[in-house]
mmCIF file of C-alpha atoms in Angstrom:
data_model
loop_
_atom_site.group_PDB
_atom_site.id
_atom_site.type_symbol
_atom_site.label_atom_id
_atom_site.label_comp_id
_atom_site.label_asym_id
_atom_site.label_seq_id
_atom_site.Cartn_x
_atom_site.Cartn_y
_atom_site.Cartn_z
ATOM 1 C CA SER A 21 -159.205 245.632 207.544
ATOM 2 C CA GLN A 22 -159.372 241.724 207.494
ATOM 3 C CA GLN A 23 -158.544 241.824 211.361
ATOM 4 C CA GLY A 24 -161.607 241.297 213.630
ATOM 5 C CA GLU A 25 -162.542 243.854 216.115
ATOM 6 C CA GLU A 26 -162.276 242.713 219.691
ATOM 7 C CA ASP A 27 -163.501 244.495 222.463
ATOM 8 C CA PRO A 28 -162.739 245.851 225.764
ATOM 9 C CA GLN A 29 -159.060 246.444 224.572
ATOM 10 C CA ALA A 30 -157.903 246.200 228.058
ATOM 11 C CA LEU A 31 -160.057 244.861 231.516
ATOM 12 C CA SER A 32 -158.955 244.500 234.960
ATOM 13 C CA ILE A 33 -161.039 242.187 237.453
ATOM 14 C CA GLN A 34 -161.020 240.913 241.020
ATOM 15 C CA GLU A 35 -159.733 237.405 241.188
ATOM 16 C CA GLY A 36 -163.239 235.117 241.216
ATOM 17 C CA GLU A 37 -164.757 237.405 239.374
ATOM 18 C CA ASN A 38 -166.279 236.821 235.492
ATOM 19 C CA ALA A 39 -164.064 237.863 232.621
ATOM 20 C CA THR A 40 -165.787 238.557 229.446
ATOM 21 C CA MET A 41 -164.298 239.170 225.666
ATOM 22 C CA ASN A 42 -165.795 239.935 222.600
ATOM 23 C CA CYS A 43 -164.876 239.658 218.602
ATOM 24 C CA SER A 44 -166.319 240.702 215.765
ATOM 25 C CA TYR A 45 -165.608 240.059 212.271
ATOM 26 C CA LYS A 46 -166.651 240.635 208.939
ATOM 27 C CA THR A 47 -166.562 238.007 206.562
ATOM 28 C CA SER A 48 -168.146 234.712 206.648
ATOM 29 C CA ILE A 49 -166.143 231.840 208.223
ATOM 30 C CA ASN A 50 -166.033 228.201 208.988
ATOM 31 C CA ASN A 51 -164.536 228.613 212.377
ATOM 32 C CA LEU A 52 -163.337 230.775 215.115
ATOM 33 C CA GLN A 53 -160.013 230.040 217.473
ATOM 34 C CA TRP A 54 -159.131 231.733 220.755
ATOM 35 C CA TYR A 55 -155.431 231.936 221.994
ATOM 36 C CA ARG A 56 -153.576 233.576 225.121
ATOM 37 C CA GLN A 57 -150.396 235.443 225.145
ATOM 38 C CA ASN A 58 -148.695 235.796 228.307
ATOM 39 C CA SER A 59 -146.387 238.711 228.186
ATOM 40 C CA GLY A 60 -143.028 238.234 226.216
ATOM 41 C CA ARG A 61 -144.713 234.567 224.972
ATOM 42 C CA GLY A 62 -145.833 233.102 222.079
ATOM 43 C CA LEU A 63 -149.224 232.296 221.686
ATOM 44 C CA VAL A 64 -151.431 229.126 223.222
ATOM 45 C CA HIS A 65 -154.149 227.920 221.162
ATOM 46 C CA LEU A 66 -157.283 227.687 223.315
ATOM 47 C CA ILE A 67 -160.512 226.666 221.729
ATOM 48 C CA LEU A 68 -161.671 227.001 218.295
ATOM 49 C CA ILE A 69 -165.448 227.091 217.685
ATOM 50 C CA ARG A 70 -166.907 225.363 214.359
ATOM 51 C CA SER A 71 -169.377 227.972 212.253
ATOM 52 C CA ASN A 72 -172.130 225.384 213.186
ATOM 53 C CA GLU A 73 -171.416 225.228 217.252
ATOM 54 C CA ARG A 74 -173.479 228.263 219.112
ATOM 55 C CA GLU A 75 -171.430 227.409 222.301
ATOM 56 C CA LYS A 76 -168.222 225.394 223.715
ATOM 57 C CA HIS A 77 -166.624 224.698 226.570
ATOM 58 C CA SER A 78 -163.657 223.562 227.817
ATOM 59 C CA GLY A 79 -162.739 224.059 231.548
ATOM 60 C CA ARG A 80 -163.631 227.661 233.073
ATOM 61 C CA LEU A 81 -163.450 228.689 229.680
ATOM 62 C CA ARG A 82 -166.635 229.397 227.059
ATOM 63 C CA VAL A 83 -166.820 230.374 224.134
ATOM 64 C CA THR A 84 -170.029 231.562 221.878
ATOM 65 C CA LEU A 85 -170.540 231.988 218.446
ATOM 66 C CA ASP A 86 -173.085 233.819 216.866
ATOM 67 C CA THR A 87 -172.962 233.912 212.849
ATOM 68 C CA SER A 88 -175.511 236.132 212.376
ATOM 69 C CA LYS A 89 -174.079 238.648 213.962
ATOM 70 C CA LYS A 90 -170.825 237.882 212.703
ATOM 71 C CA SER A 91 -169.615 237.810 216.877
ATOM 72 C CA SER A 92 -168.140 235.727 219.553
ATOM 73 C CA SER A 93 -167.270 236.145 223.118
ATOM 74 C CA LEU A 94 -164.952 233.759 225.225
ATOM 75 C CA LEU A 95 -165.861 233.931 228.873
ATOM 76 C CA ILE A 96 -163.741 233.073 232.144
ATOM 77 C CA THR A 97 -165.026 231.875 235.077
ATOM 78 C CA ALA A 98 -164.184 232.398 238.149
ATOM 79 C CA SER A 99 -160.659 234.096 237.255
ATOM 80 C CA ARG A 100 -157.467 233.821 238.402
ATOM 81 C CA ALA A 101 -154.444 235.511 238.627
ATOM 82 C CA ALA A 102 -152.540 233.425 236.171
ATOM 83 C CA ASP A 103 -155.257 234.149 234.050
ATOM 84 C CA THR A 104 -153.541 237.454 233.340
ATOM 85 C CA ALA A 105 -152.749 237.496 230.121
ATOM 86 C CA SER A 106 -153.779 239.020 226.025
ATOM 87 C CA TYR A 107 -156.452 237.248 224.278
ATOM 88 C CA PHE A 108 -156.892 237.098 220.667
ATOM 89 C CA CYS A 109 -159.397 235.659 218.075
ATOM 90 C CA ALA A 110 -158.681 234.433 214.771
ATOM 91 C CA ARG A 111 -160.275 233.429 211.471
ATOM 92 C CA PRO A 112 -158.729 231.574 208.981
ATOM 93 C CA SER A 113 -158.977 233.279 205.812
ATOM 94 C CA ASN A 114 -159.860 231.351 202.294
ATOM 95 C CA THR A 115 -156.079 230.870 201.694
ATOM 96 C CA GLY A 116 -155.548 229.206 204.777
ATOM 97 C CA LYS A 117 -153.524 232.013 206.849
ATOM 98 C CA LEU A 118 -155.373 233.088 210.236
ATOM 99 C CA ILE A 119 -156.188 236.155 210.910
ATOM 100 C CA PHE A 120 -155.553 237.582 213.825
ATOM 101 C CA GLY A 121 -157.477 240.787 216.207
ATOM 102 C CA GLN A 122 -156.300 243.003 218.104
ATOM 103 C CA GLY A 123 -156.544 240.845 221.209
ATOM 104 C CA THR A 124 -158.026 242.050 225.051
ATOM 105 C CA THR A 125 -155.620 242.072 227.544
ATOM 106 C CA LEU A 126 -156.844 241.280 230.943
ATOM 107 C CA GLN A 127 -155.683 241.946 234.144
ATOM 108 C CA VAL A 128 -156.818 239.876 237.190
ATOM 109 C CA LYS A 129 -155.725 241.197 240.811
ATOM 110 C CA PRO A 130 -155.303 238.774 243.364
ATOM 111 C CA ASP B 6 -140.364 216.952 223.144
ATOM 112 C CA GLY B 7 -142.427 218.026 219.979
ATOM 113 C CA GLY B 8 -142.632 222.238 219.408
ATOM 114 C CA ILE B 9 -141.298 224.927 217.995
ATOM 115 C CA THR B 10 -138.129 226.746 219.359
ATOM 116 C CA GLN B 11 -137.130 230.300 218.114
ATOM 117 C CA SER B 12 -133.547 231.634 218.545
ATOM 118 C CA PRO B 13 -132.233 233.909 219.937
ATOM 119 C CA LYS B 14 -134.495 234.844 222.370
ATOM 120 C CA TYR B 15 -133.097 238.645 222.285
ATOM 121 C CA LEU B 16 -131.554 240.501 219.756
ATOM 122 C CA PHE B 17 -129.495 243.261 219.326
ATOM 123 C CA ARG B 18 -129.026 245.246 216.034
ATOM 124 C CA LYS B 19 -126.986 248.422 214.513
ATOM 125 C CA GLU B 20 -128.504 250.197 211.919
ATOM 126 C CA GLY B 21 -127.798 249.254 208.312
ATOM 127 C CA GLN B 22 -126.834 245.066 209.367
ATOM 128 C CA ASN B 23 -129.006 242.175 207.937
ATOM 129 C CA VAL B 24 -130.004 239.919 210.959
ATOM 130 C CA THR B 25 -131.264 236.273 211.060
ATOM 131 C CA LEU B 26 -133.755 234.636 213.152
ATOM 132 C CA SER B 27 -133.871 231.315 213.657
ATOM 133 C CA CYS B 28 -137.015 229.265 213.538
ATOM 134 C CA GLU B 29 -137.214 225.271 213.934
ATOM 135 C CA GLN B 30 -140.322 222.703 214.413
ATOM 136 C CA ASN B 31 -140.303 219.095 215.043
ATOM 137 C CA LEU B 32 -143.804 218.431 214.824
ATOM 138 C CA ASN B 33 -143.470 217.227 211.355
ATOM 139 C CA HIS B 34 -145.710 220.176 210.263
ATOM 140 C CA ASP B 35 -145.347 221.337 206.470
ATOM 141 C CA ALA B 36 -146.922 224.895 206.963
ATOM 142 C CA MET B 37 -144.559 227.396 208.385
ATOM 143 C CA TYR B 38 -145.504 231.517 209.729
ATOM 144 C CA TRP B 39 -143.586 234.161 210.314
ATOM 145 C CA TYR B 40 -145.201 237.180 212.250
ATOM 146 C CA ARG B 41 -144.352 240.555 213.802
ATOM 147 C CA GLN B 42 -145.835 241.732 217.064
ATOM 148 C CA ASP B 43 -145.558 245.457 217.757
ATOM 149 C CA PRO B 44 -146.339 246.394 221.764
ATOM 150 C CA GLY B 45 -150.073 246.239 221.975
ATOM 151 C CA GLN B 46 -150.615 245.544 218.756
ATOM 152 C CA GLY B 47 -152.224 242.331 217.635
ATOM 153 C CA LEU B 48 -149.913 239.670 214.712
ATOM 154 C CA ARG B 49 -149.163 240.601 211.652
ATOM 155 C CA LEU B 50 -148.097 238.381 208.969
ATOM 156 C CA ILE B 51 -144.755 238.330 207.202
ATOM 157 C CA TYR B 52 -144.091 235.612 205.337
ATOM 158 C CA TYR B 53 -145.721 232.182 204.665
ATOM 159 C CA SER B 54 -144.783 228.706 203.606
ATOM 160 C CA GLN B 55 -147.251 225.877 203.258
ATOM 161 C CA ILE B 56 -144.489 223.308 201.757
ATOM 162 C CA VAL B 57 -140.626 222.710 201.550
ATOM 163 C CA ASN B 58 -139.048 224.985 198.781
ATOM 164 C CA ASP B 59 -142.134 227.506 198.545
ATOM 165 C CA PHE B 60 -143.073 230.816 200.365
ATOM 166 C CA GLN B 61 -145.385 233.163 199.674
ATOM 167 C CA LYS B 62 -145.537 236.981 201.204
ATOM 168 C CA GLY B 63 -147.894 237.859 204.057
ATOM 169 C CA ASP B 64 -149.075 241.562 204.687
ATOM 170 C CA ILE B 65 -145.761 243.137 205.937
ATOM 171 C CA ALA B 66 -143.475 241.558 203.497
ATOM 172 C CA GLU B 67 -141.126 244.837 202.693
ATOM 173 C CA GLY B 68 -137.760 244.309 204.121
ATOM 174 C CA TYR B 69 -137.303 240.784 205.125
ATOM 175 C CA SER B 70 -137.027 237.733 203.423
ATOM 176 C CA VAL B 71 -136.981 233.924 204.223
ATOM 177 C CA SER B 72 -136.074 230.295 203.075
ATOM 178 C CA ARG B 73 -137.424 226.994 203.097
ATOM 179 C CA GLU B 74 -134.656 224.414 202.598
ATOM 180 C CA LYS B 75 -135.970 221.826 205.486
ATOM 181 C CA LYS B 76 -139.342 220.947 206.263
ATOM 182 C CA GLU B 77 -138.150 221.559 209.713
ATOM 183 C CA SER B 78 -136.653 225.220 209.488
ATOM 184 C CA PHE B 79 -137.917 228.653 208.575
ATOM 185 C CA PRO B 80 -135.281 231.348 208.981
ATOM 186 C CA LEU B 81 -136.304 235.016 208.765
ATOM 187 C CA THR B 82 -133.695 237.416 207.780
ATOM 188 C CA VAL B 83 -134.388 241.468 208.507
ATOM 189 C CA THR B 84 -132.835 243.009 206.103
ATOM 190 C CA SER B 85 -131.395 246.975 206.414
ATOM 191 C CA ALA B 86 -134.121 247.504 203.764
ATOM 192 C CA GLN B 87 -136.772 247.213 206.578
ATOM 193 C CA LYS B 88 -137.714 250.890 208.328
ATOM 194 C CA ASN B 89 -138.897 249.997 211.760
ATOM 195 C CA PRO B 90 -137.737 246.349 212.643
ATOM 196 C CA THR B 91 -137.843 246.773 216.588
ATOM 197 C CA ALA B 92 -140.494 244.495 217.199
ATOM 198 C CA PHE B 93 -141.538 240.854 218.460
ATOM 199 C CA TYR B 94 -141.090 238.414 215.892
ATOM 200 C CA LEU B 95 -143.082 234.909 216.365
ATOM 201 C CA CYS B 96 -142.662 231.998 214.343
ATOM 202 C CA ALA B 97 -145.673 229.455 214.124
ATOM 203 C CA SER B 98 -146.323 225.963 212.226
ATOM 204 C CA SER B 99 -149.678 224.057 211.383
ATOM 205 C CA ILE B 100 -150.846 221.185 209.393
ATOM 206 C CA PRO B 101 -151.578 222.691 205.624
ATOM 207 C CA GLY B 102 -154.607 221.631 203.600
ATOM 208 C CA GLN B 103 -156.870 221.625 206.632
ATOM 209 C CA THR B 104 -159.671 223.607 207.016
ATOM 210 C CA TYR B 105 -159.708 223.985 211.237
ATOM 211 C CA ASN B 106 -155.871 224.557 211.483
ATOM 212 C CA GLU B 107 -154.641 224.993 214.821
ATOM 213 C CA GLN B 108 -151.306 227.114 214.853
ATOM 214 C CA PHE B 109 -148.142 226.522 217.315
ATOM 215 C CA PHE B 110 -145.875 229.110 217.676
ATOM 216 C CA GLY B 111 -142.858 229.447 219.229
ATOM 217 C CA PRO B 112 -141.334 231.575 222.471
ATOM 218 C CA GLY B 113 -140.452 234.520 219.800
ATOM 219 C CA THR B 114 -137.583 236.395 219.708
ATOM 220 C CA ARG B 115 -137.410 240.383 220.710
ATOM 221 C CA LEU B 116 -135.467 242.214 218.384
ATOM 222 C CA THR B 117 -133.969 246.132 219.068
ATOM 223 C CA VAL B 118 -132.269 248.444 216.548
ATOM 224 C CA LEU B 119 -129.492 250.213 218.631
#
């Protein structure tokens, strides 16, 4: 499959804890993107990390990329109940399409 | 406000009927996409269009058809040939030809076959 692999498939934490999601892929990339999807809604772009970057921050989000291991991680610090959602990694194919992973469903308990 | 709209939000279809899902964008994006999402799954690409009057099949095009007569509009028809059409359908758009192409998504249409 061309899709990336994400783990865990589901994650349940308490408010205030950190949440880490991982994404692995098989082919070379020039960037990797993370999206968020609230239940029953469309996806929202969170952050893009380029292949020459190792780490990127956006508010409480931290994304890392290890091209040698073909993996990326998304860390949400000090989680809130409102962070409850599914999170997807996506990478562009050589034809410009985005290939999405299966997603991690995060539940943050108040 | 700029964005992507999809209609209807919920759609019910009887077996054997064709239905058309609407997708409109005012972001002036050339590229548009249709995805299918099944419960607990990721997105699978149905069709995409990089420019008006042109479109290509994605990974699961069988049983679907599209048209791209206007830049703003990319309707998806789910035909009776689609064996299992009950799913959540998402439309997206982006600026084509860029390596770092963020996609903007509509709110989705949930199709249920009765």
